[in-house]
Amino acid sequence: MIIAVDGPAASGKGTIARALARHYQLPHLDTGLLYRAVAATVLREELNPEKEADAVAATGFDDLLLADEWLRSDEVGKVASVVSAHPLVRAALLQRQKRFAQQPGGAILDGRDIGTVIAPDADAKLFVKATPTIRAQRRHAELRRNGIMASLDRVLADIRARDDRDSRRAEAPLVAAPDAALLDTSFLSIEAAVEKAIQMVETQLAKKAAGAN
Ligand code: CDP
């Protein structure tokens, strides 16, 4: 069974995907980390993220990098959204994600293009969203917990800029797959959002099973 979870920054997609992975006992891949690893490599080697060839050269990163906490910083996130717009960067990371999705026993992947590009035949697809203001408040609180002081306005501007870049790019833009269930987490607690996500997956699986009979 393949479950695809997509959505914008701080929508709650990562938390939901991890909870679904626990619930269904499936391996989980946070695909954003792959783009973040490319971004971190670009930064470390002082390459130019706007240049496709530079960004492609950074796709050969060492997997040990995926465990580096630095990848989760806003600095790296911003550059990730720049390098991820290059078609050749996406192509270089494609097979790895498809292999993960198609492993025997199934998998859960979260990102921006899982339901549309990586696993269009997924058994269940969720598109997780929340208003930009609420997502900015969540990201702001998270930064504070990590001792980083940034103004809420700044965080909101960053979120809007990233949404804009991710949605407008020509290659695999951030868009809900037509058959994805929309989960708005704006006014839901984590527990309520996870519960709703499980219900939505169950509904999709039941529909699929009914269609197969
Ligand atoms: O959750 P958050 O947006 O903070 O970060 P992320 O999911 O780790 O993604 C970082 C960046 O990688 C995003 O802004 C996207 O530009 C890019 N990305 C992508 O293009 N495709 C994916 N499947 C996952 C991430």
PDB file of C-alpha atoms and ligand atoms in Angstrom:
ATOM      1  CA  MET A   1       0.000   0.000   0.000  1.00  0.00           C
ATOM      2  CA  ILE A   2       1.322   3.424  -0.995  1.00  0.00           C
ATOM      3  CA  ILE A   3       0.135   6.579   0.787  1.00  0.00           C
ATOM      4  CA  ALA A   4       0.989   9.986  -0.695  1.00  0.00           C
ATOM      5  CA  VAL A   5       0.914  13.077   1.544  1.00  0.00           C
ATOM      6  CA  ASP A   6       1.487  16.459  -0.099  1.00  0.00           C
ATOM      7  CA  GLY A   7       1.124  20.050   0.999  1.00  0.00           C
ATOM      8  CA  PRO A   8       2.856  23.389   1.568  1.00  0.00           C
ATOM      9  CA  ALA A   9       5.352  24.410   4.273  1.00  0.00           C
ATOM     10  CA  ALA A  10       4.157  23.997   7.879  1.00  0.00           C
ATOM     11  CA  SER A  11       0.788  22.568   6.804  1.00  0.00           C
ATOM     12  CA  GLY A  12       1.329  19.592   9.101  1.00  0.00           C
ATOM     13  CA  LYS A  13       2.049  17.087   6.327  1.00  0.00           C
ATOM     14  CA  GLY A  14       5.236  15.755   7.962  1.00  0.00           C
ATOM     15  CA  THR A  15       3.570  15.162  11.324  1.00  0.00           C
ATOM     16  CA  ILE A  16       0.606  13.495   9.640  1.00  0.00           C
ATOM     17  CA  ALA A  17       2.811  11.317   7.417  1.00  0.00           C
ATOM     18  CA  ARG A  18       4.866  10.155  10.430  1.00  0.00           C
ATOM     19  CA  ALA A  19       1.691   9.339  12.386  1.00  0.00           C
ATOM     20  CA  LEU A  20       0.248   7.417   9.426  1.00  0.00           C
ATOM     21  CA  ALA A  21       3.522   5.503   9.101  1.00  0.00           C
ATOM     22  CA  ARG A  22       3.231   4.447  12.752  1.00  0.00           C
ATOM     23  CA  HIS A  23      -0.448   3.596  12.418  1.00  0.00           C
ATOM     24  CA  TYR A  24      -0.047   1.468   9.292  1.00  0.00           C
ATOM     25  CA  GLN A  25       3.461   0.237  10.185  1.00  0.00           C
ATOM     26  CA  LEU A  26       4.915   1.460   6.893  1.00  0.00           C
ATOM     27  CA  PRO A  27       8.340   2.923   6.093  1.00  0.00           C
ATOM     28  CA  HIS A  28       8.239   6.703   5.616  1.00  0.00           C
ATOM     29  CA  LEU A  29      10.270   9.048   3.405  1.00  0.00           C
ATOM     30  CA  ASP A  30      10.263  12.816   3.944  1.00  0.00           C
ATOM     31  CA  THR A  31      11.162  13.777   0.366  1.00  0.00           C
ATOM     32  CA  GLY A  32      11.743  17.422   1.353  1.00  0.00           C
ATOM     33  CA  LEU A  33      14.904  16.193   3.090  1.00  0.00           C
ATOM     34  CA  LEU A  34      16.363  15.131  -0.281  1.00  0.00           C
ATOM     35  CA  TYR A  35      15.933  18.656  -1.679  1.00  0.00           C
ATOM     36  CA  ARG A  36      17.256  20.049   1.581  1.00  0.00           C
ATOM     37  CA  ALA A  37      20.359  17.834   1.256  1.00  0.00           C
ATOM     38  CA  VAL A  38      20.959  19.216  -2.237  1.00  0.00           C
ATOM     39  CA  ALA A  39      20.533  22.755  -0.863  1.00  0.00           C
ATOM     40  CA  ALA A  40      22.908  22.118   2.055  1.00  0.00           C
ATOM     41  CA  THR A  41      25.533  20.747  -0.338  1.00  0.00           C
ATOM     42  CA  VAL A  42      25.153  23.811  -2.592  1.00  0.00           C
ATOM     43  CA  LEU A  43      25.625  26.092   0.433  1.00  0.00           C
ATOM     44  CA  ARG A  44      28.564  24.144   1.827  1.00  0.00           C
ATOM     45  CA  GLU A  45      30.404  24.008  -1.484  1.00  0.00           C
ATOM     46  CA  GLU A  46      29.549  27.632  -2.248  1.00  0.00           C
ATOM     47  CA  LEU A  47      27.770  26.746  -5.463  1.00  0.00           C
ATOM     48  CA  ASN A  48      25.049  28.892  -7.048  1.00  0.00           C
ATOM     49  CA  PRO A  49      21.539  27.489  -6.340  1.00  0.00           C
ATOM     50  CA  GLU A  50      20.066  29.447  -9.246  1.00  0.00           C
ATOM     51  CA  LYS A  51      22.378  27.620 -11.688  1.00  0.00           C
ATOM     52  CA  GLU A  52      20.928  24.277 -12.711  1.00  0.00           C
ATOM     53  CA  ALA A  53      24.330  22.652 -13.355  1.00  0.00           C
ATOM     54  CA  ASP A  54      25.568  23.687  -9.881  1.00  0.00           C
ATOM     55  CA  ALA A  55      22.460  22.287  -8.220  1.00  0.00           C
ATOM     56  CA  VAL A  56      22.645  19.046 -10.209  1.00  0.00           C
ATOM     57  CA  ALA A  57      26.281  18.603  -9.120  1.00  0.00           C
ATOM     58  CA  ALA A  58      25.008  18.689  -5.511  1.00  0.00           C
ATOM     59  CA  THR A  59      22.551  15.785  -5.989  1.00  0.00           C
ATOM     60  CA  GLY A  60      25.363  13.279  -5.380  1.00  0.00           C
ATOM     61  CA  PHE A  61      25.317  14.073  -1.631  1.00  0.00           C
ATOM     62  CA  ASP A  62      26.384  11.553   0.979  1.00  0.00           C
ATOM     63  CA  ASP A  63      23.345   9.926   2.677  1.00  0.00           C
ATOM     64  CA  LEU A  64      24.853  10.625   6.106  1.00  0.00           C
ATOM     65  CA  LEU A  65      23.940  14.261   5.449  1.00  0.00           C
ATOM     66  CA  LEU A  66      20.227  13.365   5.697  1.00  0.00           C
ATOM     67  CA  ALA A  67      20.594  13.048   9.482  1.00  0.00           C
ATOM     68  CA  ASP A  68      22.149  16.500   9.887  1.00  0.00           C
ATOM     69  CA  GLU A  69      19.922  18.853  11.932  1.00  0.00           C
ATOM     70  CA  TRP A  70      21.150  21.794   9.857  1.00  0.00           C
ATOM     71  CA  LEU A  71      19.002  20.478   6.983  1.00  0.00           C
ATOM     72  CA  ARG A  72      15.899  21.496   8.945  1.00  0.00           C
ATOM     73  CA  SER A  73      16.935  25.156   9.232  1.00  0.00           C
ATOM     74  CA  ASP A  74      15.093  27.915   7.408  1.00  0.00           C
ATOM     75  CA  GLU A  75      18.312  28.899   5.641  1.00  0.00           C
ATOM     76  CA  VAL A  76      18.485  25.465   3.998  1.00  0.00           C
ATOM     77  CA  GLY A  77      14.678  25.356   3.403  1.00  0.00           C
ATOM     78  CA  LYS A  78      14.792  28.549   1.402  1.00  0.00           C
ATOM     79  CA  VAL A  79      17.592  27.302  -0.853  1.00  0.00           C
ATOM     80  CA  ALA A  80      15.785  23.921  -1.152  1.00  0.00           C
ATOM     81  CA  SER A  81      12.859  25.662  -2.756  1.00  0.00           C
ATOM     82  CA  VAL A  82      15.242  27.280  -5.286  1.00  0.00           C
ATOM     83  CA  VAL A  83      17.143  24.102  -6.255  1.00  0.00           C
ATOM     84  CA  SER A  84      13.925  22.037  -6.405  1.00  0.00           C
ATOM     85  CA  ALA A  85      12.611  24.172  -9.283  1.00  0.00           C
ATOM     86  CA  HIS A  86      15.332  22.844 -11.645  1.00  0.00           C
ATOM     87  CA  PRO A  87      13.945  19.973 -13.780  1.00  0.00           C
ATOM     88  CA  LEU A  88      17.314  18.157 -13.836  1.00  0.00           C
ATOM     89  CA  VAL A  89      17.520  18.219 -10.025  1.00  0.00           C
ATOM     90  CA  ARG A  90      14.044  16.665  -9.806  1.00  0.00           C
ATOM     91  CA  ALA A  91      15.027  14.092 -12.466  1.00  0.00           C
ATOM     92  CA  ALA A  92      18.159  13.151 -10.495  1.00  0.00           C
ATOM     93  CA  LEU A  93      16.062  12.435  -7.365  1.00  0.00           C
ATOM     94  CA  LEU A  94      13.149  10.751  -9.137  1.00  0.00           C
ATOM     95  CA  GLN A  95      14.221   7.106  -9.262  1.00  0.00           C
ATOM     96  CA  ARG A  96      15.253   7.037  -5.633  1.00  0.00           C
ATOM     97  CA  GLN A  97      11.782   8.228  -4.568  1.00  0.00           C
ATOM     98  CA  LYS A  98       9.968   5.879  -6.949  1.00  0.00           C
ATOM     99  CA  ARG A  99      12.010   2.926  -5.667  1.00  0.00           C
ATOM    100  CA  PHE A 100      11.113   3.842  -2.086  1.00  0.00           C
ATOM    101  CA  ALA A 101       7.414   4.111  -3.016  1.00  0.00           C
ATOM    102  CA  GLN A 102       7.397   0.767  -4.818  1.00  0.00           C
ATOM    103  CA  GLN A 103       9.206  -1.297  -2.195  1.00  0.00           C
ATOM    104  CA  PRO A 104       7.448  -4.547  -1.279  1.00  0.00           C
ATOM    105  CA  GLY A 105       4.964  -4.029   1.553  1.00  0.00           C
ATOM    106  CA  GLY A 106       4.316  -0.395   0.686  1.00  0.00           C
ATOM    107  CA  ALA A 107       5.407   3.015   1.916  1.00  0.00           C
ATOM    108  CA  ILE A 108       4.363   6.519   2.900  1.00  0.00           C
ATOM    109  CA  LEU A 109       6.003   9.526   1.261  1.00  0.00           C
ATOM    110  CA  ASP A 110       5.424  13.187   1.975  1.00  0.00           C
ATOM    111  CA  GLY A 111       6.350  16.151  -0.188  1.00  0.00           C
ATOM    112  CA  ARG A 112       4.941  18.356  -2.909  1.00  0.00           C
ATOM    113  CA  ASP A 113       4.545  16.038  -5.913  1.00  0.00           C
ATOM    114  CA  ILE A 114       4.042  12.565  -4.454  1.00  0.00           C
ATOM    115  CA  GLY A 115       0.439  12.124  -5.578  1.00  0.00           C
ATOM    116  CA  THR A 116       1.050  13.778  -8.948  1.00  0.00           C
ATOM    117  CA  VAL A 117       4.514  12.599 -10.096  1.00  0.00           C
ATOM    118  CA  ILE A 118       6.237  10.122  -7.761  1.00  0.00           C
ATOM    119  CA  ALA A 119       3.298   7.819  -7.011  1.00  0.00           C
ATOM    120  CA  PRO A 120       0.324   8.788  -9.212  1.00  0.00           C
ATOM    121  CA  ASP A 121      -1.157   5.321  -8.565  1.00  0.00           C
ATOM    122  CA  ALA A 122      -0.952   5.610  -4.764  1.00  0.00           C
ATOM    123  CA  ASP A 123      -3.724   3.776  -2.882  1.00  0.00           C
ATOM    124  CA  ALA A 124      -4.483   6.858  -0.807  1.00  0.00           C
ATOM    125  CA  LYS A 125      -3.606  10.526  -1.363  1.00  0.00           C
ATOM    126  CA  LEU A 126      -3.903  13.425   1.042  1.00  0.00           C
ATOM    127  CA  PHE A 127      -3.303  17.096   0.337  1.00  0.00           C
ATOM    128  CA  VAL A 128      -2.731  18.849   3.650  1.00  0.00           C
ATOM    129  CA  LYS A 129      -3.278  22.593   3.844  1.00  0.00           C
ATOM    130  CA  ALA A 130      -3.729  25.461   6.313  1.00  0.00           C
ATOM    131  CA  THR A 131      -3.979  29.229   5.914  1.00  0.00           C
ATOM    132  CA  PRO A 132      -0.651  31.066   5.395  1.00  0.00           C
ATOM    133  CA  THR A 133      -1.138  32.986   8.674  1.00  0.00           C
ATOM    134  CA  ILE A 134      -1.650  29.832  10.696  1.00  0.00           C
ATOM    135  CA  ARG A 135       1.296  28.114   9.021  1.00  0.00           C
ATOM    136  CA  ALA A 136       3.458  31.155   9.790  1.00  0.00           C
ATOM    137  CA  GLN A 137       2.356  31.059  13.448  1.00  0.00           C
ATOM    138  CA  ARG A 138       3.312  27.372  13.683  1.00  0.00           C
ATOM    139  CA  ARG A 139       6.703  27.934  12.044  1.00  0.00           C
ATOM    140  CA  HIS A 140       7.299  30.982  14.268  1.00  0.00           C
ATOM    141  CA  ALA A 141       6.551  28.977  17.438  1.00  0.00           C
ATOM    142  CA  GLU A 142       8.833  26.179  16.213  1.00  0.00           C
ATOM    143  CA  LEU A 143      11.683  28.637  15.569  1.00  0.00           C
ATOM    144  CA  ARG A 144      11.217  30.131  19.053  1.00  0.00           C
ATOM    145  CA  ARG A 145      11.378  26.691  20.634  1.00  0.00           C
ATOM    146  CA  ASN A 146      14.707  26.268  18.864  1.00  0.00           C
ATOM    147  CA  GLY A 147      15.912  29.593  20.242  1.00  0.00           C
ATOM    148  CA  ILE A 148      15.652  31.442  16.934  1.00  0.00           C
ATOM    149  CA  MET A 149      14.065  34.880  17.138  1.00  0.00           C
ATOM    150  CA  ALA A 150      12.381  35.987  13.934  1.00  0.00           C
ATOM    151  CA  SER A 151       9.406  38.340  13.546  1.00  0.00           C
ATOM    152  CA  LEU A 152       6.067  36.778  12.638  1.00  0.00           C
ATOM    153  CA  ASP A 153       5.850  39.124   9.631  1.00  0.00           C
ATOM    154  CA  ARG A 154       9.206  37.896   8.359  1.00  0.00           C
ATOM    155  CA  VAL A 155       8.177  34.242   8.754  1.00  0.00           C
ATOM    156  CA  LEU A 156       4.873  34.908   6.974  1.00  0.00           C
ATOM    157  CA  ALA A 157       6.691  36.649   4.110  1.00  0.00           C
ATOM    158  CA  ASP A 158       9.068  33.681   3.805  1.00  0.00           C
ATOM    159  CA  ILE A 159       6.166  31.201   3.739  1.00  0.00           C
ATOM    160  CA  ARG A 160       4.370  33.210   1.055  1.00  0.00           C
ATOM    161  CA  ALA A 161       7.555  33.476  -1.034  1.00  0.00           C
ATOM    162  CA  ARG A 162       8.128  29.715  -0.790  1.00  0.00           C
ATOM    163  CA  ASP A 163       4.479  28.898  -1.633  1.00  0.00           C
ATOM    164  CA  ASP A 164       4.750  31.180  -4.600  1.00  0.00           C
ATOM    165  CA  ARG A 165       7.983  29.612  -5.889  1.00  0.00           C
ATOM    166  CA  ASP A 166       6.737  26.056  -5.304  1.00  0.00           C
ATOM    167  CA  SER A 167       3.372  26.698  -6.982  1.00  0.00           C
ATOM    168  CA  ARG A 168       4.584  28.628 -10.008  1.00  0.00           C
ATOM    169  CA  ARG A 169       7.438  26.412 -11.119  1.00  0.00           C
ATOM    170  CA  ALA A 170       6.862  24.657 -14.426  1.00  0.00           C
ATOM    171  CA  GLU A 171       8.122  21.266 -13.265  1.00  0.00           C
ATOM    172  CA  ALA A 172       6.017  19.342 -10.710  1.00  0.00           C
ATOM    173  CA  PRO A 173       4.419  22.416  -9.104  1.00  0.00           C
ATOM    174  CA  LEU A 174       2.763  22.245  -5.711  1.00  0.00           C
ATOM    175  CA  VAL A 175      -0.787  21.271  -6.628  1.00  0.00           C
ATOM    176  CA  ALA A 176      -3.270  18.777  -5.224  1.00  0.00           C
ATOM    177  CA  ALA A 177      -3.737  15.646  -7.337  1.00  0.00           C
ATOM    178  CA  PRO A 178      -7.310  15.577  -8.665  1.00  0.00           C
ATOM    179  CA  ASP A 179      -7.997  12.404  -6.667  1.00  0.00           C
ATOM    180  CA  ALA A 180      -6.426  13.622  -3.385  1.00  0.00           C
ATOM    181  CA  ALA A 181      -8.537  14.174  -0.265  1.00  0.00           C
ATOM    182  CA  LEU A 182      -8.100  17.735   1.056  1.00  0.00           C
ATOM    183  CA  LEU A 183      -7.301  18.010   4.742  1.00  0.00           C
ATOM    184  CA  ASP A 184      -7.398  21.548   6.156  1.00  0.00           C
ATOM    185  CA  THR A 185      -5.545  21.532   9.476  1.00  0.00           C
ATOM    186  CA  SER A 186      -6.011  25.281  10.165  1.00  0.00           C
ATOM    187  CA  PHE A 187      -8.288  24.744  13.167  1.00  0.00           C
ATOM    188  CA  LEU A 188      -7.373  21.196  14.140  1.00  0.00           C
ATOM    189  CA  SER A 189      -5.123  19.955  16.928  1.00  0.00           C
ATOM    190  CA  ILE A 190      -2.417  17.476  15.899  1.00  0.00           C
ATOM    191  CA  GLU A 191      -4.476  14.606  17.355  1.00  0.00           C
ATOM    192  CA  ALA A 192      -7.622  15.688  15.515  1.00  0.00           C
ATOM    193  CA  ALA A 193      -5.714  16.149  12.244  1.00  0.00           C
ATOM    194  CA  VAL A 194      -4.167  12.682  12.517  1.00  0.00           C
ATOM    195  CA  GLU A 195      -7.527  11.123  13.320  1.00  0.00           C
ATOM    196  CA  LYS A 196      -9.087  12.803  10.298  1.00  0.00           C
ATOM    197  CA  ALA A 197      -6.159  11.725   8.091  1.00  0.00           C
ATOM    198  CA  ILE A 198      -6.660   8.076   9.118  1.00  0.00           C
ATOM    199  CA  GLN A 199     -10.405   8.351   8.374  1.00  0.00           C
ATOM    200  CA  MET A 200      -9.659   9.814   4.932  1.00  0.00           C
ATOM    201  CA  VAL A 201      -7.167   7.061   4.122  1.00  0.00           C
ATOM    202  CA  GLU A 202      -9.671   4.413   5.261  1.00  0.00           C
ATOM    203  CA  THR A 203     -12.386   5.944   3.060  1.00  0.00           C
ATOM    204  CA  GLN A 204     -10.084   5.904   0.035  1.00  0.00           C
ATOM    205  CA  LEU A 205      -8.976   2.322   0.694  1.00  0.00           C
ATOM    206  CA  ALA A 206     -12.608   1.187   1.072  1.00  0.00           C
ATOM    207  CA  LYS A 207     -13.564   2.910  -2.190  1.00  0.00           C
ATOM    208  CA  LYS A 208     -10.644   1.282  -3.943  1.00  0.00           C
ATOM    209  CA  ALA A 209     -11.558  -2.147  -2.562  1.00  0.00           C
ATOM    210  CA  ALA A 210     -15.200  -1.667  -3.639  1.00  0.00           C
ATOM    211  CA  GLY A 211     -14.043  -0.638  -7.127  1.00  0.00           C
ATOM    212  CA  ALA A 212     -11.854  -3.714  -7.408  1.00  0.00           C
ATOM    213  CA  ASN A 213     -14.802  -6.054  -6.733  1.00  0.00           C
TER     214      ASN A 213
HETATM  215  O1  CDP B   1       7.793  21.409   5.131  1.00  0.00           O
HETATM  216  P1  CDP B   1       8.712  22.433   4.574  1.00  0.00           P
HETATM  217  O2  CDP B   1       8.110  23.166   3.434  1.00  0.00           O
HETATM  218  O3  CDP B   1       9.296  23.353   5.577  1.00  0.00           O
HETATM  219  O4  CDP B   1       9.960  21.786   3.911  1.00  0.00           O
HETATM  220  P2  CDP B   1      10.188  20.501   3.040  1.00  0.00           P
HETATM  221  O5  CDP B   1       8.943  19.699   2.859  1.00  0.00           O
HETATM  222  O6  CDP B   1      11.370  19.887   3.650  1.00  0.00           O
HETATM  223  O7  CDP B   1      10.556  21.076   1.574  1.00  0.00           O
HETATM  224  C1  CDP B   1      11.590  21.987   1.326  1.00  0.00           C
HETATM  225  C2  CDP B   1      11.503  22.440  -0.134  1.00  0.00           C
HETATM  226  O8  CDP B   1      11.792  21.326  -0.997  1.00  0.00           O
HETATM  227  C3  CDP B   1      10.098  22.909  -0.561  1.00  0.00           C
HETATM  228  O9  CDP B   1       9.914  24.301  -0.435  1.00  0.00           O
HETATM  229  C4  CDP B   1      10.011  22.487  -2.028  1.00  0.00           C
HETATM  230  O10 CDP B   1      10.480  23.512  -2.882  1.00  0.00           O
HETATM  231  C5  CDP B   1      10.964  21.333  -2.150  1.00  0.00           C
HETATM  232  N1  CDP B   1      10.285  20.041  -2.312  1.00  0.00           N
HETATM  233  C6  CDP B   1       9.857  19.678  -3.577  1.00  0.00           C
HETATM  234  O11 CDP B   1       9.994  20.437  -4.511  1.00  0.00           O
HETATM  235  N2  CDP B   1       9.289  18.463  -3.796  1.00  0.00           N
HETATM  236  C7  CDP B   1       9.098  17.596  -2.784  1.00  0.00           C
HETATM  237  N3  CDP B   1       8.571  16.413  -3.042  1.00  0.00           N
HETATM  238  C8  CDP B   1       9.500  17.948  -1.467  1.00  0.00           C
HETATM  239  C9  CDP B   1      10.090  19.200  -1.260  1.00  0.00           C
END
